[in-house]
Short mmCIF file of C-alpha atoms (C1' of nucleotides) in Angstrom, two decimals:
data_model
loop_
_atom_site.label_atom_id
_atom_site.label_comp_id
_atom_site.label_asym_id
_atom_site.label_seq_id
_atom_site.Cartn_x
_atom_site.Cartn_y
_atom_site.Cartn_z
CA MET A 404 -12.20 -17.62 -24.67
CA ASP A 405 -13.87 -15.39 -22.10
CA LYS A 406 -11.95 -14.27 -19.11
CA PRO A 407 -13.01 -16.35 -16.10
CA SER A 408 -14.99 -14.53 -13.45
CA LEU A 409 -17.04 -15.05 -10.32
CA PRO A 410 -20.75 -14.46 -9.80
CA SER A 411 -21.09 -11.07 -8.14
CA GLY A 412 -21.09 -11.09 -4.38
CA THR A 413 -19.08 -14.32 -4.16
CA ARG A 414 -15.38 -14.68 -3.44
CA ASP A 415 -12.54 -17.14 -3.62
CA PHE A 416 -10.65 -17.55 -0.38
CA SER A 417 -6.93 -17.89 -1.00
CA PRO A 418 -4.78 -20.06 1.28
CA GLU A 419 -3.63 -16.93 3.14
CA VAL A 420 -7.22 -15.79 3.67
CA MET A 421 -8.39 -19.28 4.59
CA MET A 422 -5.75 -19.59 7.29
CA ARG A 423 -7.18 -16.47 8.91
CA ARG A 424 -10.79 -17.47 8.38
CA LYS A 425 -10.05 -20.81 10.00
CA HIS A 426 -8.49 -18.94 12.89
CA VAL A 427 -11.75 -17.04 13.45
CA ILE A 428 -13.95 -20.09 12.93
CA GLY A 429 -11.77 -22.11 15.28
CA ILE A 430 -12.18 -19.65 18.12
CA VAL A 431 -15.94 -19.32 17.64
CA GLU A 432 -16.37 -23.09 17.42
CA GLU A 433 -14.20 -23.71 20.46
CA THR A 434 -16.28 -21.24 22.45
CA PHE A 435 -19.54 -22.89 21.39
CA LYS A 436 -18.17 -26.26 22.49
CA GLN A 437 -17.08 -24.89 25.85
CA PHE A 438 -20.68 -24.00 26.57
CA GLY A 439 -21.92 -27.44 25.60
CA PHE A 440 -23.16 -26.86 22.06
CA LEU A 441 -22.83 -29.68 19.54
CA PRO A 442 -22.42 -29.34 15.78
CA LEU A 443 -25.18 -29.60 13.20
CA GLU A 444 -24.96 -29.29 9.43
CA THR A 445 -27.84 -29.09 6.99
CA PRO A 446 -27.88 -29.10 3.17
CA ALA A 447 -27.18 -26.00 1.13
CA LEU A 448 -30.39 -26.82 -0.74
CA GLU A 449 -33.76 -26.75 0.93
CA ASN A 450 -37.18 -27.28 -0.52
CA LEU A 451 -38.53 -23.90 -1.53
CA LYS A 452 -41.63 -24.57 0.55
CA THR A 453 -39.42 -24.74 3.63
CA LEU A 454 -37.85 -21.37 2.92
CA GLN A 455 -40.71 -19.34 1.49
CA GLY A 456 -42.88 -17.23 3.73
CA LYS A 457 -40.37 -17.19 6.57
CA TYR A 458 -38.57 -13.95 5.88
CA GLY A 459 -41.32 -11.63 4.70
CA ASP A 460 -41.93 -10.45 1.15
CA GLU A 461 -38.48 -8.87 0.89
CA GLY A 462 -36.90 -12.08 2.09
CA ASP A 463 -38.72 -14.17 -0.48
CA GLN A 464 -37.35 -11.86 -3.17
CA LEU A 465 -33.83 -12.48 -1.91
CA LEU A 466 -34.05 -16.28 -2.04
CA PHE A 467 -31.84 -17.94 -4.60
CA LYS A 468 -34.05 -20.38 -6.49
CA ILE A 469 -32.84 -23.40 -8.40
CA LEU A 470 -34.38 -24.50 -11.67
CA ASN A 471 -35.86 -27.98 -11.65
CA ASN A 472 -34.00 -30.67 -13.48
CA SER A 473 -35.41 -32.41 -16.54
CA ASP A 474 -37.51 -30.46 -18.99
CA PHE A 475 -38.90 -27.99 -16.48
CA LEU A 476 -40.76 -25.85 -18.99
CA ALA A 477 -42.75 -28.80 -20.35
CA LYS A 478 -44.71 -28.99 -17.11
CA ALA A 479 -45.30 -25.26 -16.83
CA ASP A 480 -48.76 -23.81 -17.27
CA GLU A 481 -49.24 -22.67 -20.86
CA LYS A 482 -51.09 -19.50 -19.94
CA ILE A 483 -48.64 -18.32 -17.27
CA LEU A 484 -45.78 -19.07 -19.61
CA ARG A 485 -47.25 -16.93 -22.34
CA GLN A 486 -47.94 -14.07 -19.92
CA ARG A 487 -44.29 -14.12 -18.87
CA ASP A 488 -45.39 -13.80 -15.25
CA SER A 489 -42.22 -14.75 -13.39
CA LYS A 490 -43.79 -14.74 -9.96
CA ALA A 491 -46.55 -17.12 -10.96
CA LEU A 492 -44.18 -19.27 -12.98
CA THR A 493 -41.59 -19.75 -10.24
CA PRO A 494 -43.46 -22.43 -8.25
CA GLN A 495 -43.92 -24.42 -11.46
CA ILE A 496 -40.28 -24.50 -12.49
CA SER A 497 -38.44 -24.34 -9.16
CA ASP A 498 -38.89 -26.65 -6.18
CA ARG A 499 -35.65 -25.92 -4.37
CA GLY A 500 -33.58 -22.98 -3.20
CA LEU A 501 -30.39 -22.15 -1.33
CA ARG A 502 -30.74 -21.63 2.40
CA TYR A 503 -31.13 -18.01 3.45
CA ASP A 504 -30.08 -18.41 7.07
CA LEU A 505 -29.37 -21.19 9.54
CA THR A 506 -32.36 -20.68 11.81
CA VAL A 507 -35.10 -21.95 9.52
CA PRO A 508 -33.13 -25.11 8.64
CA LEU A 509 -32.67 -25.63 12.38
CA ALA A 510 -36.40 -25.34 12.96
CA ARG A 511 -37.05 -27.81 10.16
CA PHE A 512 -34.49 -30.22 11.58
CA VAL A 513 -35.96 -30.07 15.07
CA VAL A 514 -39.48 -30.68 13.80
CA MET A 515 -38.35 -33.61 11.66
CA ASN A 516 -36.33 -35.15 14.51
CA ARG A 517 -38.47 -34.30 17.49
CA ASP A 518 -38.52 -37.96 18.58
CA LYS A 519 -34.73 -38.11 18.81
CA ILE A 520 -34.05 -34.74 20.40
CA HIS A 521 -33.72 -34.19 24.12
CA PHE A 522 -34.56 -30.70 25.26
CA PRO A 523 -32.93 -28.38 25.99
CA PHE A 524 -31.34 -28.90 22.60
CA LYS A 525 -28.12 -26.95 22.12
CA ARG A 526 -26.58 -26.95 18.67
CA TYR A 527 -24.14 -24.81 16.74
CA GLN A 528 -23.93 -24.52 12.98
CA ILE A 529 -21.17 -22.87 10.93
CA GLN A 530 -22.06 -22.83 7.24
CA PRO A 531 -22.56 -20.49 4.30
CA VAL A 532 -25.92 -18.92 3.47
CA TRP A 533 -27.01 -17.20 0.26
CA ARG A 534 -29.02 -14.07 -0.41
CA ALA A 535 -29.71 -12.49 -3.81
CA ASP A 536 -29.07 -9.08 -2.31
CA ARG A 537 -27.24 -6.25 -4.03
CA PRO A 538 -23.62 -6.67 -2.89
CA GLN A 539 -21.81 -3.78 -1.23
CA LYS A 540 -19.24 -3.22 1.47
CA GLY A 541 -19.60 -5.87 4.15
CA ARG A 542 -22.45 -7.48 2.26
CA TYR A 543 -22.05 -10.56 0.13
CA ARG A 544 -24.34 -12.92 -1.74
CA GLU A 545 -22.59 -15.89 -0.23
CA PHE A 546 -21.53 -15.45 3.37
CA TRP A 547 -21.01 -17.50 6.49
CA GLN A 548 -22.97 -17.51 9.67
CA CYS A 549 -21.93 -19.12 12.93
CA ASP A 550 -25.08 -19.84 14.91
CA ALA A 551 -25.60 -21.20 18.40
CA ASP A 552 -29.15 -21.88 19.58
CA ILE A 553 -30.89 -23.43 22.55
CA LEU A 554 -34.32 -24.89 21.95
CA GLY A 555 -36.88 -25.94 24.49
CA SER A 556 -35.73 -23.96 27.52
CA GLN A 557 -37.17 -20.62 28.47
CA ASN A 558 -34.86 -19.93 31.38
CA ILE A 559 -33.01 -16.66 31.16
CA SER A 560 -29.70 -18.39 31.95
CA ASN A 561 -29.61 -19.35 28.28
CA GLU A 562 -29.47 -15.68 27.31
CA ALA A 563 -26.77 -15.21 29.94
CA ASP A 564 -24.73 -18.01 28.37
CA LEU A 565 -25.09 -16.51 24.91
CA LEU A 566 -23.96 -13.09 26.08
CA GLN A 567 -20.95 -14.73 27.70
CA ILE A 568 -20.18 -16.56 24.46
CA TYR A 569 -20.10 -13.24 22.62
CA ASP A 570 -17.77 -11.73 25.21
CA ASN A 571 -15.48 -14.75 25.39
CA ALA A 572 -15.20 -15.27 21.65
CA PHE A 573 -14.42 -11.64 20.83
CA ALA A 574 -11.97 -11.47 23.73
CA LYS A 575 -10.12 -14.46 22.25
CA LEU A 576 -10.28 -12.94 18.78
CA GLY A 577 -8.76 -9.75 20.14
CA LEU A 578 -11.47 -7.53 18.67
CA LYS A 579 -13.06 -4.97 20.96
CA VAL A 580 -16.84 -4.89 20.67
CA ASN A 581 -19.90 -3.54 22.37
CA ILE A 582 -22.57 -6.09 23.16
CA ARG A 583 -25.97 -4.47 23.25
CA PHE A 584 -29.10 -6.11 24.56
CA ASN A 585 -32.73 -5.25 25.12
CA HIS A 586 -36.09 -6.94 25.57
CA ARG A 587 -38.92 -6.81 23.08
CA GLY A 588 -41.32 -6.53 26.01
CA ILE A 589 -40.03 -3.02 26.60
CA LEU A 590 -40.74 -1.99 23.03
CA ASP A 591 -44.10 -3.75 22.94
CA VAL A 592 -45.38 -1.21 25.46
CA PHE A 593 -45.60 1.28 22.66
CA GLU A 594 -47.81 -0.76 20.37
CA PRO A 595 -51.17 0.62 21.56
CA TRP A 596 -49.71 4.10 21.75
CA LEU A 597 -48.46 3.88 18.17
CA GLN A 598 -51.90 2.64 17.14
CA GLY A 599 -51.37 -0.83 15.83
CA ALA A 600 -48.90 -3.54 14.93
CA ALA A 601 -48.07 -2.15 11.49
CA ASN A 602 -46.97 1.21 12.90
CA HIS A 603 -45.16 -0.52 15.73
CA ASN A 604 -43.20 -2.75 13.35
CA ARG A 605 -42.26 0.19 11.20
CA PHE A 606 -41.28 2.11 14.33
CA MET A 607 -38.95 -0.69 15.41
CA GLN A 608 -37.43 -0.83 11.95
CA LEU A 609 -36.70 2.88 12.05
CA ILE A 610 -35.24 3.06 15.55
CA ASP A 611 -32.97 0.17 14.62
CA LYS A 612 -31.18 2.60 12.32
CA ALA A 613 -30.18 4.94 15.16
CA ASP A 614 -26.61 3.64 15.09
CA LYS A 615 -26.33 4.70 11.50
CA ILE A 616 -28.29 7.92 11.19
CA GLY A 617 -28.41 9.16 14.77
CA PHE A 618 -31.25 10.42 16.94
CA ASP A 619 -32.26 13.23 14.58
CA GLY A 620 -32.13 10.95 11.56
CA VAL A 621 -34.57 8.55 13.16
CA LEU A 622 -36.78 11.43 14.30
CA ASN A 623 -36.93 12.80 10.76
CA GLU A 624 -37.90 9.42 9.34
CA ILE A 625 -40.60 8.96 11.97
CA ASN A 626 -42.02 12.40 11.22
CA LYS A 627 -41.83 11.83 7.48
CA GLU A 628 -43.85 8.63 7.81
CA ALA A 629 -46.21 10.30 10.30
CA ILE A 630 -46.27 7.45 12.79
CA PRO A 631 -48.80 8.45 15.49
CA ASN A 632 -46.97 9.37 18.73
CA GLY A 633 -43.80 8.02 17.13
CA ALA A 634 -41.75 11.13 17.81
CA GLU A 635 -42.79 11.14 21.49
CA ALA A 636 -42.05 7.43 21.90
CA TRP A 637 -38.64 7.81 20.27
CA THR A 638 -37.75 10.85 22.36
CA LEU A 639 -38.69 9.02 25.54
CA LEU A 640 -36.69 5.92 24.63
CA ASP A 641 -33.67 7.99 23.71
CA LYS A 642 -33.87 9.93 26.97
CA ILE A 643 -33.98 6.75 29.01
CA ASN A 644 -31.13 5.32 26.97
CA ARG A 645 -28.87 8.22 27.88
CA MET A 646 -29.02 7.36 31.55
CA GLY A 647 -25.95 5.66 32.95
CA SER A 648 -26.44 2.16 34.25
CA ALA A 649 -28.88 -0.55 33.29
CA GLU A 650 -30.47 -0.22 36.74
CA GLU A 651 -31.10 3.50 36.21
CA LYS A 652 -32.66 2.79 32.85
CA LEU A 653 -34.95 0.19 34.36
CA ASN A 654 -36.01 2.61 37.10
CA ALA A 655 -36.75 5.30 34.57
CA LEU A 656 -38.80 2.86 32.53
CA GLN A 657 -40.80 1.86 35.58
CA HIS A 658 -41.71 5.49 36.21
CA ALA A 659 -42.40 6.33 32.59
CA ALA A 660 -44.87 3.50 32.10
CA SER A 661 -48.10 4.92 33.45
CA ILE A 662 -49.94 1.65 33.01
CA GLN A 663 -48.96 -1.73 34.38
CA HIS A 664 -48.11 -3.29 31.08
CA GLU A 665 -47.69 -7.05 31.23
CA THR A 666 -44.92 -7.45 28.67
CA LEU A 667 -43.01 -4.53 30.13
CA GLN A 668 -42.99 -6.16 33.54
CA LYS A 669 -41.88 -9.45 32.03
CA GLY A 670 -39.13 -7.75 30.06
CA MET A 671 -37.83 -5.82 33.04
CA LEU A 672 -37.94 -8.91 35.25
CA GLU A 673 -35.95 -10.93 32.73
CA ILE A 674 -33.37 -8.20 32.32
CA LYS A 675 -32.96 -8.05 36.10
CA GLN A 676 -32.53 -11.83 36.24
CA LEU A 677 -29.95 -11.60 33.49
CA LEU A 678 -28.00 -8.90 35.29
CA THR A 679 -28.07 -10.93 38.51
CA LEU A 680 -26.37 -13.79 36.71
CA LEU A 681 -23.85 -11.71 34.79
CA ASN A 682 -22.91 -8.80 37.03
CA GLN A 683 -20.83 -11.01 39.32
CA LEU A 684 -18.72 -12.29 36.41
CA PRO A 685 -15.69 -10.67 34.77
CA VAL A 686 -16.28 -9.21 31.34
CA THR A 687 -13.80 -8.12 28.66
CA ASN A 688 -15.99 -6.09 26.33
CA THR A 689 -18.61 -3.51 27.14
CA ARG A 690 -22.14 -4.77 27.58
CA THR A 691 -24.95 -2.27 27.58
CA LEU A 692 -28.68 -2.35 27.98
CA ASP A 693 -29.90 -0.34 25.00
CA VAL A 694 -33.63 0.25 25.21
CA THR A 695 -33.69 1.41 21.58
CA LEU A 696 -32.36 -1.90 20.24
CA SER A 697 -35.06 -3.74 18.33
CA ARG A 698 -33.34 -5.96 15.74
CA GLY A 699 -35.65 -5.05 12.92
CA LEU A 700 -38.70 -7.06 12.10
CA SER A 701 -37.68 -10.64 12.70
CA TYR A 702 -39.47 -13.15 14.82
CA TYR A 703 -37.96 -12.11 18.15
CA THR A 704 -40.30 -12.10 21.14
CA GLY A 705 -38.08 -11.68 24.20
CA MET A 706 -34.49 -10.70 24.75
CA VAL A 707 -32.65 -9.33 21.73
CA MET A 708 -28.89 -8.82 21.40
CA GLU A 709 -26.47 -7.37 18.94
CA VAL A 710 -22.70 -6.97 18.63
CA VAL A 711 -21.16 -3.85 17.12
CA PRO A 712 -17.44 -3.19 16.68
CA ALA A 713 -15.85 -0.82 19.22
CA ASP A 714 -12.18 -1.14 18.40
CA ASP A 715 -10.17 2.04 17.86
CA ARG A 716 -7.75 0.22 15.56
CA ILE A 717 -10.50 0.05 12.95
CA PRO A 718 -10.13 2.97 10.50
CA ALA A 719 -12.80 5.59 11.11
CA ASP A 720 -14.12 5.40 7.55
CA PHE A 721 -14.52 1.62 7.73
CA ARG A 722 -18.18 1.52 8.62
CA ILE A 723 -19.93 -1.78 8.65
CA GLY A 724 -23.15 -2.82 10.38
CA SER A 725 -23.53 -5.29 13.20
CA ILE A 726 -21.26 -8.32 13.31
CA GLY A 727 -23.58 -10.50 15.30
CA GLY A 728 -27.09 -10.64 16.58
CA GLY A 729 -29.70 -12.83 18.09
CA GLY A 730 -32.53 -13.16 20.50
CA ARG A 731 -35.42 -15.16 21.87
CA TYR A 732 -38.13 -16.43 19.58
CA ASP A 733 -41.18 -18.19 20.94
CA ASN A 734 -42.78 -20.83 18.84
CA LEU A 735 -40.03 -20.97 16.25
CA THR A 736 -41.09 -24.39 15.07
CA GLY A 737 -44.75 -23.43 14.86
CA VAL A 738 -44.62 -22.82 11.12
CA PHE A 739 -43.63 -26.47 10.70
CA GLY A 740 -46.38 -27.76 12.94
CA LEU A 741 -44.60 -28.19 16.28
CA LYS A 742 -46.05 -25.77 18.81
CA ASP A 743 -44.64 -24.29 21.99
CA VAL A 744 -40.95 -24.86 21.38
CA THR A 745 -39.15 -21.73 22.49
CA GLY A 746 -35.69 -20.93 21.23
CA VAL A 747 -32.94 -18.44 21.82
CA GLY A 748 -29.89 -18.05 19.66
CA ILE A 749 -27.07 -15.88 18.42
CA SER A 750 -25.16 -15.55 15.20
CA PHE A 751 -21.63 -14.44 14.36
CA GLY A 752 -21.21 -12.74 10.97
CA LEU A 753 -17.94 -14.39 10.01
CA ASP A 754 -17.26 -12.35 6.89
CA ARG A 755 -17.76 -9.01 8.58
CA ILE A 756 -15.67 -10.05 11.56
CA TYR A 757 -12.94 -11.03 9.12
CA ASP A 758 -13.19 -7.74 7.24
CA LEU A 759 -12.96 -5.77 10.48
CA MET A 760 -10.02 -7.71 11.87
CA ASP A 761 -8.29 -7.33 8.53
CA ALA A 762 -8.95 -3.59 8.43
CA ALA A 763 -7.75 -3.23 12.01
CA GLY A 764 -4.66 -5.30 11.23
CA ILE A 765 -5.03 -7.60 14.21
CA PHE A 766 -4.65 -11.04 12.69
CA PRO A 767 -1.81 -12.84 14.46
CA THR A 768 1.01 -13.63 12.05
CA ALA A 769 1.29 -17.14 13.46
CA SER A 770 -1.98 -18.01 11.83
CA LEU A 771 -0.22 -17.78 8.45
CA GLN A 772 2.40 -20.44 9.09
CA SER A 773 1.88 -24.03 8.10
CA THR A 774 4.98 -25.95 7.13
CA ALA A 775 7.85 -25.88 9.63
CA VAL A 776 10.52 -27.84 7.74
CA LEU A 777 11.40 -28.10 4.06
CA PHE A 778 13.84 -30.69 2.71
CA CYS A 779 15.88 -29.46 -0.24
CA CYS A 780 17.65 -32.09 -2.31
CA MET A 781 20.55 -31.22 -4.56
CA ASP A 782 20.06 -34.33 -6.65
CA GLU A 783 17.53 -37.12 -7.05
CA PRO A 784 19.53 -39.78 -5.09
CA ALA A 785 19.11 -37.63 -1.94
CA LEU A 786 15.31 -37.92 -2.01
CA PRO A 787 14.95 -41.24 -0.15
CA ALA A 788 16.91 -39.90 2.82
CA ALA A 789 14.74 -36.77 2.79
CA PHE A 790 11.59 -38.88 2.71
CA ALA A 791 12.82 -40.97 5.65
CA MET A 792 13.60 -37.92 7.80
CA ALA A 793 10.39 -36.16 6.79
CA ARG A 794 8.42 -39.18 7.90
CA ASN A 795 10.06 -39.09 11.33
CA LEU A 796 9.41 -35.38 11.76
CA ARG A 797 5.75 -35.77 10.78
CA ASP A 798 5.37 -38.62 13.25
CA ALA A 799 6.69 -36.20 15.86
CA GLY A 800 3.93 -33.76 14.90
CA ILE A 801 6.02 -31.37 12.81
CA ALA A 802 4.57 -30.24 9.49
CA THR A 803 7.20 -31.16 6.92
CA GLU A 804 7.57 -30.97 3.16
CA VAL A 805 10.05 -32.45 0.74
CA TYR A 806 10.56 -30.15 -2.22
CA PRO A 807 9.44 -32.05 -5.30
CA GLY A 808 12.57 -33.13 -7.15
CA ALA A 809 16.01 -31.61 -7.26
CA ALA A 810 15.55 -28.05 -8.44
CA LYS A 811 18.13 -25.31 -8.09
CA LEU A 812 18.77 -24.56 -4.45
CA LYS A 813 17.87 -20.91 -4.98
CA LYS A 814 14.47 -21.91 -6.24
CA GLN A 815 13.91 -24.24 -3.31
CA LEU A 816 14.93 -21.64 -0.72
CA ASP A 817 12.78 -19.06 -2.46
CA TYR A 818 9.87 -21.41 -2.07
CA ALA A 819 10.60 -21.86 1.63
CA ASN A 820 10.99 -18.15 2.14
CA ASN A 821 7.73 -17.25 0.41
CA LYS A 822 5.89 -19.82 2.45
CA GLY A 823 7.31 -18.63 5.74
CA ILE A 824 9.01 -21.97 6.44
CA LYS A 825 11.48 -21.75 9.30
CA TRP A 826 13.84 -24.65 8.60
CA ALA A 827 15.51 -25.70 5.35
CA CYS A 828 17.24 -29.10 5.48
CA ILE A 829 19.68 -29.42 2.62
CA LEU A 830 20.83 -32.79 1.31
CA GLY A 831 23.54 -33.15 -1.33
CA GLU A 832 26.22 -35.68 -2.25
CA GLN A 833 28.40 -34.64 0.69
CA GLU A 834 25.63 -34.99 3.30
CA ILE A 835 24.43 -38.32 1.95
CA SER A 836 27.90 -39.86 2.04
CA ASP A 837 28.51 -38.48 5.58
CA GLY A 838 25.05 -39.42 6.88
CA THR A 839 24.48 -35.78 7.81
CA VAL A 840 22.11 -32.96 6.85
CA SER A 841 22.72 -29.21 6.54
CA VAL A 842 20.09 -27.44 8.61
CA LYS A 843 19.47 -23.79 7.90
CA ASN A 844 17.35 -21.51 10.05
CA LEU A 845 15.72 -19.21 7.51
CA ILE A 846 14.81 -16.61 10.09
CA SER A 847 18.28 -16.13 11.60
CA GLY A 848 20.30 -17.35 8.62
CA ASP A 849 22.33 -19.73 10.82
CA GLN A 850 23.36 -22.99 9.24
CA ASN A 851 24.74 -26.13 10.89
CA ILE A 852 25.53 -29.68 9.94
CA CYS A 853 24.08 -32.43 12.08
CA PRO A 854 23.76 -36.23 11.84
CA GLN A 855 20.56 -37.30 10.09
CA SER A 856 19.51 -39.17 13.24
CA GLN A 857 19.67 -35.92 15.27
CA ILE A 858 17.44 -33.84 13.01
CA LEU A 859 14.46 -33.82 15.38
CA GLN A 860 16.50 -32.67 18.37
CA HIS A 861 18.23 -30.05 16.28
CA ILE A 862 15.11 -28.28 15.13
CA SER A 863 13.32 -28.70 18.44
CA GLN A 864 15.79 -26.43 20.24
"C1'" G B 962 -36.10 -2.70 -7.04
"C1'" C B 963 -33.61 2.67 -7.25
"C1'" G B 964 -29.21 6.11 -7.70
"C1'" G B 965 -23.78 7.45 -8.28
"C1'" A B 966 -18.81 5.96 -9.74
"C1'" U B 967 -15.35 2.91 -12.24
"C1'" A B 968 -13.45 -0.52 -16.32
"C1'" U B 969 -5.65 0.09 -19.29
"C1'" A B 970 -0.27 -6.11 -18.01
"C1'" G B 971 -1.43 -11.62 -13.26
"C1'" C B 972 -2.24 -7.41 -9.11
"C1'" U B 973 -2.31 -1.90 -7.75
"C1'" C B 974 -2.52 2.08 -10.87
"C1'" A B 975 -0.24 6.34 -14.35
"C1'" G B 976 -1.37 7.85 -19.33
"C1'" U B 977 -0.80 15.66 -21.00
"C1'" U B 978 -6.50 20.06 -24.86
"C1'" G B 979 -7.33 13.22 -29.34
"C1'" G B 980 -1.26 12.43 -32.59
"C1'" U B 981 4.11 7.58 -34.32
"C1'" U B 982 6.01 1.60 -31.13
"C1'" A B 983 0.51 2.45 -24.38
"C1'" G B 984 4.03 3.01 -19.26
"C1'" A B 985 5.45 2.38 -13.72
"C1'" G B 986 5.59 -0.41 -9.16
"C1'" C B 987 4.72 -5.25 -7.38
"C1'" A B 988 4.54 -10.37 -8.97
"C1'" C B 989 6.71 -13.99 -12.47
"C1'" C B 990 11.13 -15.99 -15.39
"C1'" A B 991 16.47 -15.76 -16.31
"C1'" G B 992 21.28 -13.96 -15.00
"C1'" U B 993 25.12 -11.53 -11.65
"C1'" U B 994 26.31 -16.64 -7.73
"C1'" U B 995 27.52 -24.75 -11.45
"C1'" G B 996 25.26 -25.87 -3.26
"C1'" U B 997 22.36 -21.01 -0.21
"C1'" G B 998 16.58 -17.41 0.37
"C1'" G B 999 15.37 -12.25 2.22
"C1'" C B 1000 18.73 -7.11 0.07
"C1'" A B 1001 20.77 -5.14 -4.50
"C1'" C B 1002 21.76 -4.80 -9.75
"C1'" U B 1003 20.94 -6.40 -15.11
"C1'" G B 1004 17.80 -8.43 -18.66
"C1'" G B 1005 13.13 -10.90 -20.27
"C1'" G B 1006 8.07 -12.54 -21.15
"C1'" G B 1007 3.29 -10.56 -20.62
"C1'" G B 1008 -2.02 -5.73 -23.38
"C1'" U B 1009 -7.70 -6.52 -29.36
"C1'" C B 1010 -6.90 -0.24 -23.39
"C1'" G B 1011 -14.40 -4.52 -20.75
"C1'" C B 1012 -17.58 -5.25 -25.29
"C1'" C B 1013 -20.42 -3.10 -29.67
"C1'" G B 1014 -21.18 1.01 -32.57
"C1'" G B 1015 -20.45 6.37 -33.78
"C1'" U B 1016 -17.53 11.18 -34.52
"C1'" U B 1017 -12.53 12.11 -36.70
"C1'" C B 1018 -7.24 12.11 -41.43
"C1'" G B 1019 -6.24 9.78 -36.59
"C1'" A B 1020 -9.57 7.36 -30.37
"C1'" A B 1021 -7.04 4.26 -24.26
"C1'" C B 1022 -8.80 9.58 -24.40
"C1'" C B 1023 -14.82 12.49 -27.23
"C1'" C B 1024 -20.28 10.58 -27.93
"C1'" G B 1025 -24.18 6.59 -27.63
"C1'" G B 1026 -25.36 1.77 -26.17
"C1'" U B 1027 -24.14 -2.65 -23.50
"C1'" U B 1028 -21.93 -5.85 -19.87
"C1'" A B 1029 -19.32 -6.31 -15.47
"C1'" U B 1030 -17.49 -4.48 -11.01
"C1'" U B 1031 -17.99 -1.24 -7.01
"C1'" C B 1032 -20.10 2.48 -3.43
"C1'" G B 1033 -24.76 4.19 -1.49
"C1'" C B 1034 -30.56 3.67 -0.72
"C1'" C B 1035 -34.25 -0.19 0.71
"C1'" C B 1036 -33.25 -4.30 3.78
"C1'" C B 1037 -29.79 -7.13 6.31
"C1'" A B 1038 -24.76 -10.47 8.87
#
RNA sequence: GCGGAUAUAGCUCAGUUGGUUAGAGCACCAGUUUGUGGCACUGGGGGUCGCCGGUUCGAACCCGGUUAUUCGCCCCA
């Protein structure tokens, strides 16, 4: 018999871990609801056609594919089969795959249900996604995303809401973060200068690594890849970024842009509108305009945002990437045939947030408790009385257990102690004949005898 | 897809230049206490040293292969 094991990059979540994960999910979900988002769930499986071609070549490689049922090889092309050409064979033996993110399923859903949806459409989705990536620290093959998106409204107040959601949720979680934002319009200025979209995309990919490898690291990469004017563009962006306030950065940008670039003006206008909405409101975390933020290669077309940890309780060597990100994408549903639906959304990386809070040791201990009262019976005849009292306590909203059967008292109290149960209610021959119950507070060690009818009042004190 | 590290009890790990019966802590079970947990003490169960092969009188230890895990790179949450 082989030892049981898990597929790499997947994990079991023990009851202790799940209590904490639920704590995080609960706060994120509650925040989404407070801003008027409603839940959506989609299947783990999607048709491969829905998923493929949405995430670039690399993304397609990382899709988990599912073999067709029935005799899938019988239908495969004889020639391709003999050539052992996996890439050509895949479409013949696999029609379905596991979802890679929550945004593409959302787009599919909106297109399929366009007749039922009223725009602006605000939905949140908290579900696992799968990527056949190489696992490493903070990176899993099965992980959870918590997405909130608004479709069909281009007003910048949506972005303002999403930035508030980030701030509110992390404030409630008790994790200090920095919320960075930028506008793709600012970066698009450089496209002609960098001589083409390919260079520009690569440029954005490289500057996105600044957090990790620093200014010089990015500069080296740009020089190594010989991106035309890349070094100059990067130096300029970095210089602007070092200025203090968002307003100063915007002013510097205005002066630096020698031509009246349309997307730059749009980007700067939207950032100003955003600041007008947000600057009057209280904020718990830091929120910075970072003109070097690009969010890689994805489909973003307007505002982009990203959350990075900024909590000094996190050990210095515990480095992990961003824990949330999002932005505006025009024409998200275009690939599925529905044009001109703009969307803006954010995502919380649940697993990384969990890892960070765990490393920083900031999970509240209360999130571990479940049962409040345990009934311990000395003998079987005491069980009916325990069941009756347990029922009353549960009706009063108190989580209550009756220990199964009449085990040794030591064993029953051990159980209560390990589970962090506060009250042990002991029932033996004496208590049953007196109509009483011995109530022990397992935190203080105090023990009293009270009438069975008074049990609720006794433990409510 | 590429590179490094690791693999010994349920978990975290020791294990001397290769030498008799492979250890510790935690966890578990039992007892000290026939109805009282946490603390303490005593005892107990639990291992084909990842797997396959090689070197050797002798391998947990050395060599080769393999599988898995893990940390980086690419990319991403």
